[in-house]
Amino acid sequence: MHNIQPNLNKTYLKAASAKGVYIYDENGKAYLDGSSGAVTCSLGHSHEKLLPFIKKQLDKLQFVYRSQFASEEAEQLATRLYELSPDKSLTHSFFVNSGTEAIETAMKIAIQYWQENGKPEKTHFTTRKKSYHGITMGALSLSGHALRRQRFEAMLEKYPALSADLENDSLEDQVAEFEKAIDTIGPSKIAAFVAEPMVGAAGTALAPVNEYYACFKAVCDKHEILFIADEVMTGLGRTGTWFGMEHWGTQADIVAVGKSLGAGYAPIAATLMTDKVLAPIKKGSGLIMSGHTYSGHPLSCATALKVLDIVEEDDLLDNVIKKGAYIKSALYDLQKKYPVMQIVRGKGLMMGFELDPAIKGMQAKLIEHCYQNGLLIYPAVGGKEGTDENGVLISPPFTINKSETDELLGKLEQSLKECS
Ligand SMILES: Cc1ncc(COP(=O)(O)O)c(C=O)c1O
């Protein structure tokens, strides 16, 4: 085999086709996509409204380079994201191709914002230990995900990472830890605080208490620190609102989105920002020092625009909320039957549960049994330190219907039974 898959010593089955919430392998076996791939395929597969649109766009315009032309497709998508953003606060979009790139660009914009405001020493970040922000060196420096960091530790920046327990420590203690971290480096050196509204792969749908972000934003404002919300997983409908931060009623200065933006139909992500962030850069150098050959790709932008249209037209956020609540209550029922499921949490269709970390290998075993039973679920880490490989994310497409949801839950229970 020449193509490199994650595990070099495993033979992977080939996917032959996919439709709706199902993926079919080369032998014709169906798998219910209970994780939307990597929490990505929000419209499911081969969506009947989207495919003809993509084909039409392909005939019109595929690619132009961003330093030579603007495109109607990118303009419209930026306008749409602005309109969807809380209180129309995210006035500008910088398009990239992956969540990682959106975070790298967010870091650069934050640093540049302070440079253009005459504070070039503000180049550090504060983050949380339970976090994953991307795989390149900059984004990985922000991430606490031990497994993904460890080989490169020597080369990564050591930003102060908050380790307070988001669910169990008092908010007062968490804010005190934040203030202390800021003090250690000095607020005059910190460009931004970076956080996922709900922690995905590095926390199994872990979320802080209601007042958390308002308090942290106030601390950021007090010390002239920007707030970057990493909404790569939570953004654009996954938690039942367009932006995850809406659950906390707090607005970030810079927001990274990805995954559900292209919904698996196009590699596209974006760094969104407020007018406050863009204004000094526009007035100063007039150039954001980031970008990629494929940034603002018209075919990807047009696809993303149609994805957002479909989510709206088909009232899919309502389905996310309803099916999310149904799955959550079913997971609580399963927890009563299978004590190996220790924690259940989540919002919308970003649901997760943590397995007993004392039973080594349980996560891999459950995922394998689900796979054999035709169900795809997504691994995450959990535990006190965020280093236990014991988490599972359940995040089917927004389009999932009642009988498919029951099938998902049935296959999950069957697999839990086999593993117990
Ligand atoms: C919260 C978060 N940020 C960033 C990323 C990186 O995105 P990508 O894999 O598209 O580069 C991910 C991917 O899982 C993520 O969940």
Coordinates of C-alpha atoms and ligand atoms in Angstrom, one line a residue:
M1 CA 0.0 0.0 0.0
H2 CA 1.4 3.4 -0.9
N3 CA -1.2 5.8 0.6
I4 CA -0.4 6.5 4.2
Q5 CA -3.3 5.8 6.6
P6 CA -3.0 6.6 10.3
N7 CA -1.9 3.1 11.4
L8 CA 0.9 2.0 9.1
N9 CA 0.4 -1.7 10.2
K10 CA -3.3 -2.0 9.6
T11 CA -5.1 -2.8 6.4
Y12 CA -8.1 -0.4 6.1
L13 CA -11.3 -1.3 4.3
K14 CA -12.0 1.0 1.4
A15 CA -15.1 3.2 1.4
A16 CA -17.0 2.6 -1.9
S17 CA -19.9 5.0 -1.6
A18 CA -22.0 6.9 1.0
K19 CA -25.5 8.2 1.2
G20 CA -27.3 10.0 4.0
V21 CA -26.0 8.8 7.3
Y22 CA -24.5 5.6 5.8
I23 CA -21.1 4.8 4.4
Y24 CA -20.7 1.6 2.4
D25 CA -17.4 -0.3 2.3
E26 CA -15.9 -2.2 -0.7
N27 CA -17.9 -5.3 0.3
G28 CA -21.2 -3.5 0.4
K29 CA -21.5 -3.4 4.2
A30 CA -23.2 -0.3 5.6
Y31 CA -21.8 1.8 8.5
L32 CA -24.0 4.3 10.3
D33 CA -21.8 7.5 10.5
G34 CA -22.4 8.2 14.2
S35 CA -19.5 10.6 14.4
S36 CA -19.9 12.5 11.0
G37 CA -16.3 11.3 10.3
A38 CA -14.2 13.6 12.5
V39 CA -17.4 15.5 13.7
T40 CA -17.5 17.0 10.2
C41 CA -20.2 15.6 7.8
S42 CA -23.1 17.7 9.2
L43 CA -25.3 17.1 6.2
G44 CA -24.5 13.4 5.9
H45 CA -23.3 12.1 2.6
S46 CA -24.3 12.7 -1.1
H47 CA -26.9 15.3 0.0
E48 CA -29.4 15.6 -2.8
K49 CA -29.7 19.4 -2.7
L50 CA -25.9 20.0 -2.4
L51 CA -24.5 17.8 -5.1
P52 CA -26.3 19.4 -8.1
F53 CA -25.2 22.8 -6.8
I54 CA -21.6 21.8 -6.5
K55 CA -21.7 20.4 -10.1
K56 CA -23.1 23.7 -11.3
Q57 CA -20.5 25.7 -9.5
L58 CA -17.8 23.5 -11.0
D59 CA -18.9 24.6 -14.5
K60 CA -18.8 28.2 -13.5
L61 CA -15.6 28.9 -11.5
Q62 CA -13.3 26.6 -9.6
F63 CA -10.2 28.6 -8.6
V64 CA -8.8 32.0 -8.6
Y65 CA -5.8 33.2 -6.7
R66 CA -6.6 35.6 -3.9
S67 CA -4.0 38.2 -4.7
Q68 CA -5.2 38.4 -8.3
F69 CA -9.0 38.3 -7.9
A70 CA -11.8 38.5 -5.4
S71 CA -14.8 36.2 -6.0
E72 CA -18.5 36.5 -5.5
E73 CA -18.5 33.1 -3.8
A74 CA -16.0 34.2 -1.0
E75 CA -17.7 37.6 -0.6
Q76 CA -21.1 36.0 -0.2
L77 CA -19.8 33.4 2.3
A78 CA -18.1 36.1 4.4
T79 CA -21.4 38.1 4.4
R80 CA -23.3 35.0 5.4
L81 CA -21.0 34.3 8.3
Y82 CA -21.2 37.9 9.5
E83 CA -25.0 37.7 9.4
L84 CA -25.1 34.4 11.4
S85 CA -22.6 35.6 14.0
P86 CA -24.0 36.7 17.4
D87 CA -25.1 40.4 17.1
K88 CA -23.4 40.5 13.7
S89 CA -20.1 40.9 15.6
L90 CA -17.8 38.9 13.3
T91 CA -17.6 41.3 10.5
H92 CA -14.6 39.8 8.6
S93 CA -13.6 36.3 7.4
F94 CA -10.2 35.0 6.4
F95 CA -10.7 31.7 4.5
V96 CA -8.3 28.8 4.9
N97 CA -8.4 25.0 4.3
S98 CA -8.4 23.3 7.7
G99 CA -9.2 24.0 11.4
T100 CA -5.5 24.0 12.1
E101 CA -4.8 26.7 9.6
A102 CA -7.7 28.8 11.0
I103 CA -6.1 28.6 14.4
E104 CA -2.6 29.5 13.1
T105 CA -4.1 32.4 11.3
A106 CA -6.0 33.4 14.5
M107 CA -2.7 33.4 16.4
K108 CA -1.0 35.5 13.7
I109 CA -3.9 38.0 13.6
A110 CA -3.8 38.4 17.4
I111 CA -0.1 39.1 17.3
Q112 CA -0.4 41.4 14.4
Y113 CA -3.3 43.3 16.1
W114 CA -1.0 44.2 19.0
Q115 CA 1.9 45.0 16.7
E116 CA -0.3 47.5 14.8
N117 CA -1.4 48.9 18.1
G118 CA 2.2 49.6 19.1
K119 CA 2.5 46.6 21.5
P120 CA 4.8 44.2 19.6
E121 CA 5.9 42.4 22.8
K122 CA 2.4 40.8 23.1
T123 CA 3.3 37.5 21.4
H124 CA 2.3 34.9 24.1
F125 CA -0.9 32.9 24.6
T126 CA -2.7 31.4 27.5
T127 CA -4.5 28.2 26.9
R128 CA -6.1 25.3 28.8
K129 CA -4.5 21.9 29.4
K130 CA -7.5 20.0 28.1
S131 CA -7.4 21.3 24.6
Y132 CA -6.8 20.5 21.0
H133 CA -6.3 23.3 18.5
G134 CA -4.5 21.6 15.6
I135 CA -1.6 19.7 14.4
T136 CA 1.0 22.3 13.1
M137 CA 3.6 23.5 15.5
G138 CA 1.9 26.8 16.3
A139 CA -1.5 25.2 16.9
L140 CA 0.0 22.3 18.7
S141 CA 1.9 24.7 21.0
L142 CA -1.6 25.9 22.1
S143 CA -2.8 22.4 22.6
G144 CA -2.6 20.3 25.8
H145 CA -3.4 17.0 24.0
A146 CA -0.5 15.0 25.5
L147 CA -0.6 12.2 22.9
R148 CA -0.4 14.5 20.0
R149 CA 2.3 16.8 21.6
Q150 CA 4.7 14.4 23.2
R151 CA 7.0 13.7 20.3
F152 CA 7.5 17.3 19.5
E153 CA 7.5 18.7 23.0
A154 CA 11.1 20.0 22.7
M155 CA 10.1 22.2 19.8
L156 CA 6.8 23.5 21.1
E157 CA 6.3 26.8 22.8
K158 CA 5.4 26.4 26.5
Y159 CA 2.4 28.6 27.0
P160 CA 0.8 28.6 30.4
A161 CA -2.0 26.1 30.3
L162 CA -4.8 26.2 32.8
S163 CA -5.4 22.9 34.5
A164 CA -8.4 23.7 36.7
D165 CA -11.3 21.3 36.5
L166 CA -13.9 23.0 34.3
E167 CA -16.8 21.1 35.9
N168 CA -15.8 20.7 39.5
D169 CA -13.6 23.5 40.6
S170 CA -15.3 26.7 41.7
L171 CA -15.4 29.5 39.1
E172 CA -13.6 31.7 41.6
D173 CA -10.6 29.3 41.8
Q174 CA -10.6 29.0 38.0
V175 CA -10.5 32.8 37.5
A176 CA -7.8 33.0 40.2
E177 CA -5.7 30.4 38.2
F178 CA -6.2 32.5 35.1
E179 CA -5.1 35.7 36.8
K180 CA -2.1 33.9 38.2
A181 CA -1.0 32.6 34.8
I182 CA -1.4 36.1 33.3
D183 CA 0.7 37.5 36.1
T184 CA 3.5 34.9 35.6
I185 CA 4.2 36.0 32.0
G186 CA 3.0 39.5 32.4
P187 CA -0.2 40.9 30.7
S188 CA 2.0 43.1 28.5
K189 CA 3.4 40.0 26.8
I190 CA 0.1 38.1 26.2
A191 CA -1.7 38.4 22.9
A192 CA -4.7 36.2 23.5
F193 CA -6.5 33.5 25.6
V194 CA -7.5 30.6 23.4
A195 CA -10.3 28.1 24.3
E196 CA -12.8 25.7 22.7
P197 CA -16.3 26.6 24.0
M198 CA -16.8 22.9 24.6
V199 CA -13.6 20.7 24.6
G200 CA -13.9 18.0 21.9
A201 CA -11.2 15.4 21.2
A202 CA -9.2 16.5 24.2
G203 CA -12.1 16.5 26.7
T204 CA -15.0 14.4 25.5
A205 CA -17.6 17.3 25.1
L206 CA -16.4 18.9 28.3
A207 CA -18.0 22.3 29.0
P208 CA -17.5 25.0 31.7
V209 CA -20.2 26.5 33.9
N210 CA -22.6 29.2 32.6
E211 CA -20.8 32.2 33.9
Y212 CA -17.3 31.0 32.9
Y213 CA -16.8 32.8 29.6
A214 CA -18.3 36.1 30.7
C215 CA -15.8 36.1 33.7
F216 CA -12.8 35.1 31.5
K217 CA -13.7 37.7 28.9
A218 CA -13.8 40.3 31.6
V219 CA -10.4 39.3 32.8
C220 CA -9.1 39.4 29.2
D221 CA -10.5 42.9 28.6
K222 CA -9.1 44.1 31.9
H223 CA -5.6 43.0 30.9
E224 CA -5.8 43.9 27.2
I225 CA -5.8 40.3 26.1
L226 CA -7.8 39.1 23.0
F227 CA -10.1 36.1 23.3
I228 CA -9.9 33.5 20.5
A229 CA -12.7 31.0 20.5
D230 CA -11.8 27.8 18.8
E231 CA -15.2 26.8 17.3
V232 CA -13.7 24.4 14.7
M233 CA -15.7 21.6 16.3
T234 CA -18.6 23.5 18.0
G235 CA -19.2 26.1 15.3
L236 CA -22.0 26.3 12.7
G237 CA -24.7 24.2 14.2
R238 CA -23.0 21.2 15.9
T239 CA -24.3 22.2 19.4
G240 CA -27.7 23.4 18.3
T241 CA -26.7 27.0 17.9
W242 CA -24.8 28.6 15.0
F243 CA -21.9 29.3 17.4
G244 CA -21.1 27.3 20.5
M245 CA -20.3 30.6 22.4
E246 CA -24.0 31.5 22.2
H247 CA -24.7 29.0 25.0
W248 CA -22.6 31.2 27.2
G249 CA -23.8 34.6 25.8
T250 CA -20.3 35.8 25.4
Q251 CA -18.5 37.0 22.2
A252 CA -15.0 36.3 21.3
D253 CA -12.7 38.7 19.4
I254 CA -11.5 36.1 16.9
V255 CA -13.3 32.8 16.1
A256 CA -12.0 29.8 14.2
V257 CA -14.5 27.6 12.4
G258 CA -14.0 24.6 10.2
K259 CA -15.5 21.1 10.1
S260 CA -19.2 21.9 9.7
L261 CA -18.4 24.8 7.4
G262 CA -17.6 22.5 4.4
A263 CA -19.4 19.6 6.0
G264 CA -17.0 17.2 4.4
Y265 CA -17.9 18.4 0.9
A266 CA -15.0 20.9 0.6
P267 CA -11.8 21.5 2.6
I268 CA -12.6 24.9 4.0
A269 CA -12.2 26.7 7.4
A270 CA -12.2 30.3 8.4
T271 CA -10.8 32.8 10.9
L272 CA -13.5 35.3 11.7
M273 CA -12.9 38.5 13.5
T274 CA -14.6 41.6 14.8
D275 CA -14.1 45.1 13.4
K276 CA -12.1 46.0 16.4
V277 CA -9.5 43.4 15.5
L278 CA -9.3 44.2 11.8
A279 CA -9.4 48.0 12.0
P280 CA -5.9 48.7 13.2
I281 CA -4.4 46.2 10.7
K282 CA -6.3 47.7 7.9
K283 CA -5.3 51.2 8.9
G284 CA -1.7 50.1 9.6
S285 CA 0.1 47.7 7.3
G286 CA -3.1 46.9 5.4
L287 CA -2.0 43.2 5.0
I288 CA -2.7 40.1 7.2
M289 CA 0.5 38.1 7.1
S290 CA -1.1 34.7 6.6
G291 CA -2.8 32.7 3.9
H292 CA -2.5 29.8 1.5
T293 CA -2.6 29.1 -2.2
Y294 CA -6.1 27.7 -1.8
S295 CA -7.4 30.4 0.6
G296 CA -10.8 31.6 -0.5
H297 CA -11.2 28.8 -3.1
P298 CA -14.4 29.8 -4.9
L299 CA -15.6 26.2 -5.3
S300 CA -15.1 25.6 -1.5
C301 CA -16.7 28.9 -0.6
A302 CA -19.8 28.2 -2.8
T303 CA -20.1 24.8 -1.3
A304 CA -19.9 26.1 2.3
L305 CA -22.5 28.8 1.4
K306 CA -24.9 26.2 0.2
V307 CA -24.2 24.0 3.3
L308 CA -25.3 26.9 5.5
D309 CA -28.4 27.5 3.3
I310 CA -29.4 23.9 3.7
V311 CA -28.9 23.9 7.5
E312 CA -31.2 27.0 7.6
E313 CA -33.8 26.0 5.0
D314 CA -34.3 22.5 6.4
D315 CA -34.4 23.8 10.0
L316 CA -31.6 21.4 11.0
L317 CA -30.6 23.3 14.2
D318 CA -34.0 22.2 15.5
N319 CA -33.2 18.6 14.6
V320 CA -29.8 18.9 16.3
I321 CA -31.5 20.1 19.5
K322 CA -34.2 17.4 19.4
K323 CA -32.1 14.5 18.4
G324 CA -29.3 15.6 20.8
A325 CA -31.7 15.6 23.7
Y326 CA -33.1 12.2 22.7
I327 CA -29.6 10.7 22.5
K328 CA -28.5 12.3 25.8
S329 CA -31.4 10.8 27.6
A330 CA -30.8 7.4 26.0
L331 CA -27.1 7.6 27.0
Y332 CA -28.1 8.3 30.6
D333 CA -30.3 5.1 30.4
L334 CA -27.4 3.1 29.0
Q335 CA -25.2 4.5 31.8
K336 CA -27.6 3.0 34.4
K337 CA -27.3 -0.4 32.7
Y338 CA -23.6 -0.3 31.9
P339 CA -21.6 1.2 34.8
V340 CA -18.5 1.2 32.6
M341 CA -20.0 4.4 31.1
Q342 CA -18.9 6.8 33.9
I343 CA -19.8 10.3 32.6
V344 CA -22.3 11.4 30.0
R345 CA -22.3 15.0 28.7
G346 CA -22.7 17.2 25.7
K347 CA -24.9 19.7 23.9
G348 CA -26.8 19.3 20.6
L349 CA -25.2 16.6 18.5
M350 CA -21.8 16.9 20.2
M351 CA -22.4 14.2 22.8
G352 CA -19.8 12.3 24.7
F353 CA -19.2 9.7 27.4
E354 CA -16.2 8.7 29.3
L355 CA -15.5 5.0 30.1
D356 CA -14.0 3.7 33.3
P357 CA -10.3 4.6 32.8
A358 CA -9.3 1.7 35.1
I359 CA -10.4 -0.8 32.4
K360 CA -7.4 -0.4 30.0
G361 CA -8.2 -0.8 26.3
M362 CA -11.9 -0.4 26.8
Q363 CA -12.2 2.6 24.4
A364 CA -10.5 0.8 21.6
K365 CA -12.5 -2.4 22.2
L366 CA -15.8 -0.5 22.1
I367 CA -14.9 1.4 19.0
E368 CA -13.9 -1.9 17.3
H369 CA -17.1 -3.6 18.4
C370 CA -19.1 -0.7 17.1
Y371 CA -17.3 -0.9 13.8
Q372 CA -18.0 -4.6 13.4
N373 CA -21.6 -3.8 14.2
G374 CA -21.7 -1.1 11.5
L375 CA -21.5 2.0 13.7
L376 CA -18.8 4.7 13.6
I377 CA -18.0 6.6 16.8
Y378 CA -15.1 8.9 17.5
P379 CA -12.3 8.6 20.2
A380 CA -11.5 11.3 22.6
V381 CA -9.4 11.6 25.8
G382 CA -10.7 12.3 29.3
G383 CA -9.9 11.7 32.9
K384 CA -8.6 14.2 35.5
E385 CA -5.5 15.1 33.5
G386 CA -7.0 14.6 30.0
T387 CA -4.6 11.8 29.4
D388 CA -6.9 8.8 29.7
E389 CA -7.9 7.2 26.4
N390 CA -11.4 6.6 27.6
G391 CA -13.7 9.0 25.8
V392 CA -16.1 8.6 22.9
L393 CA -17.9 11.3 20.9
I394 CA -21.3 10.6 19.4
S395 CA -21.9 13.2 16.8
P396 CA -24.1 12.0 13.8
P397 CA -25.0 14.3 10.9
F398 CA -27.6 17.0 11.7
T399 CA -29.9 15.3 9.2
I400 CA -30.3 12.0 11.2
N401 CA -33.9 10.9 11.6
K402 CA -35.7 9.1 14.4
S403 CA -35.3 5.5 13.1
E404 CA -31.6 6.1 12.3
T405 CA -31.1 7.5 15.8
D406 CA -32.7 4.4 17.3
E407 CA -30.5 2.3 15.1
L408 CA -27.4 4.2 16.3
L409 CA -28.4 3.7 19.9
G410 CA -29.2 0.0 19.3
K411 CA -25.8 -0.7 17.8
L412 CA -24.1 1.2 20.6
E413 CA -25.9 -0.9 23.2
Q414 CA -25.2 -4.1 21.4
S415 CA -21.5 -3.2 21.4
L416 CA -21.5 -2.2 25.1
K417 CA -23.1 -5.5 25.9
E418 CA -20.4 -7.4 23.9
C419 CA -17.6 -5.5 25.7
S420 CA -19.0 -5.7 29.2
Ligands
LIG1 C1 -11.4 22.3 18.4 C2 -10.5 21.9 17.2 N1 -9.6 22.8 16.8 C3 -8.8 22.6 15.7 C4 -8.9 21.3 15.0 C5 -8.0 21.1 13.9 O1 -8.8 21.0 12.7 P1 -8.2 20.3 11.4 O2 -8.1 18.8 11.7 O3 -9.3 20.6 10.4 O4 -6.9 20.9 11.0 C6 -9.7 20.4 15.5 C7 -9.8 19.0 14.8 O5 -10.3 18.1 15.4 C8 -10.6 20.7 16.6 O6 -11.4 19.8 17.1

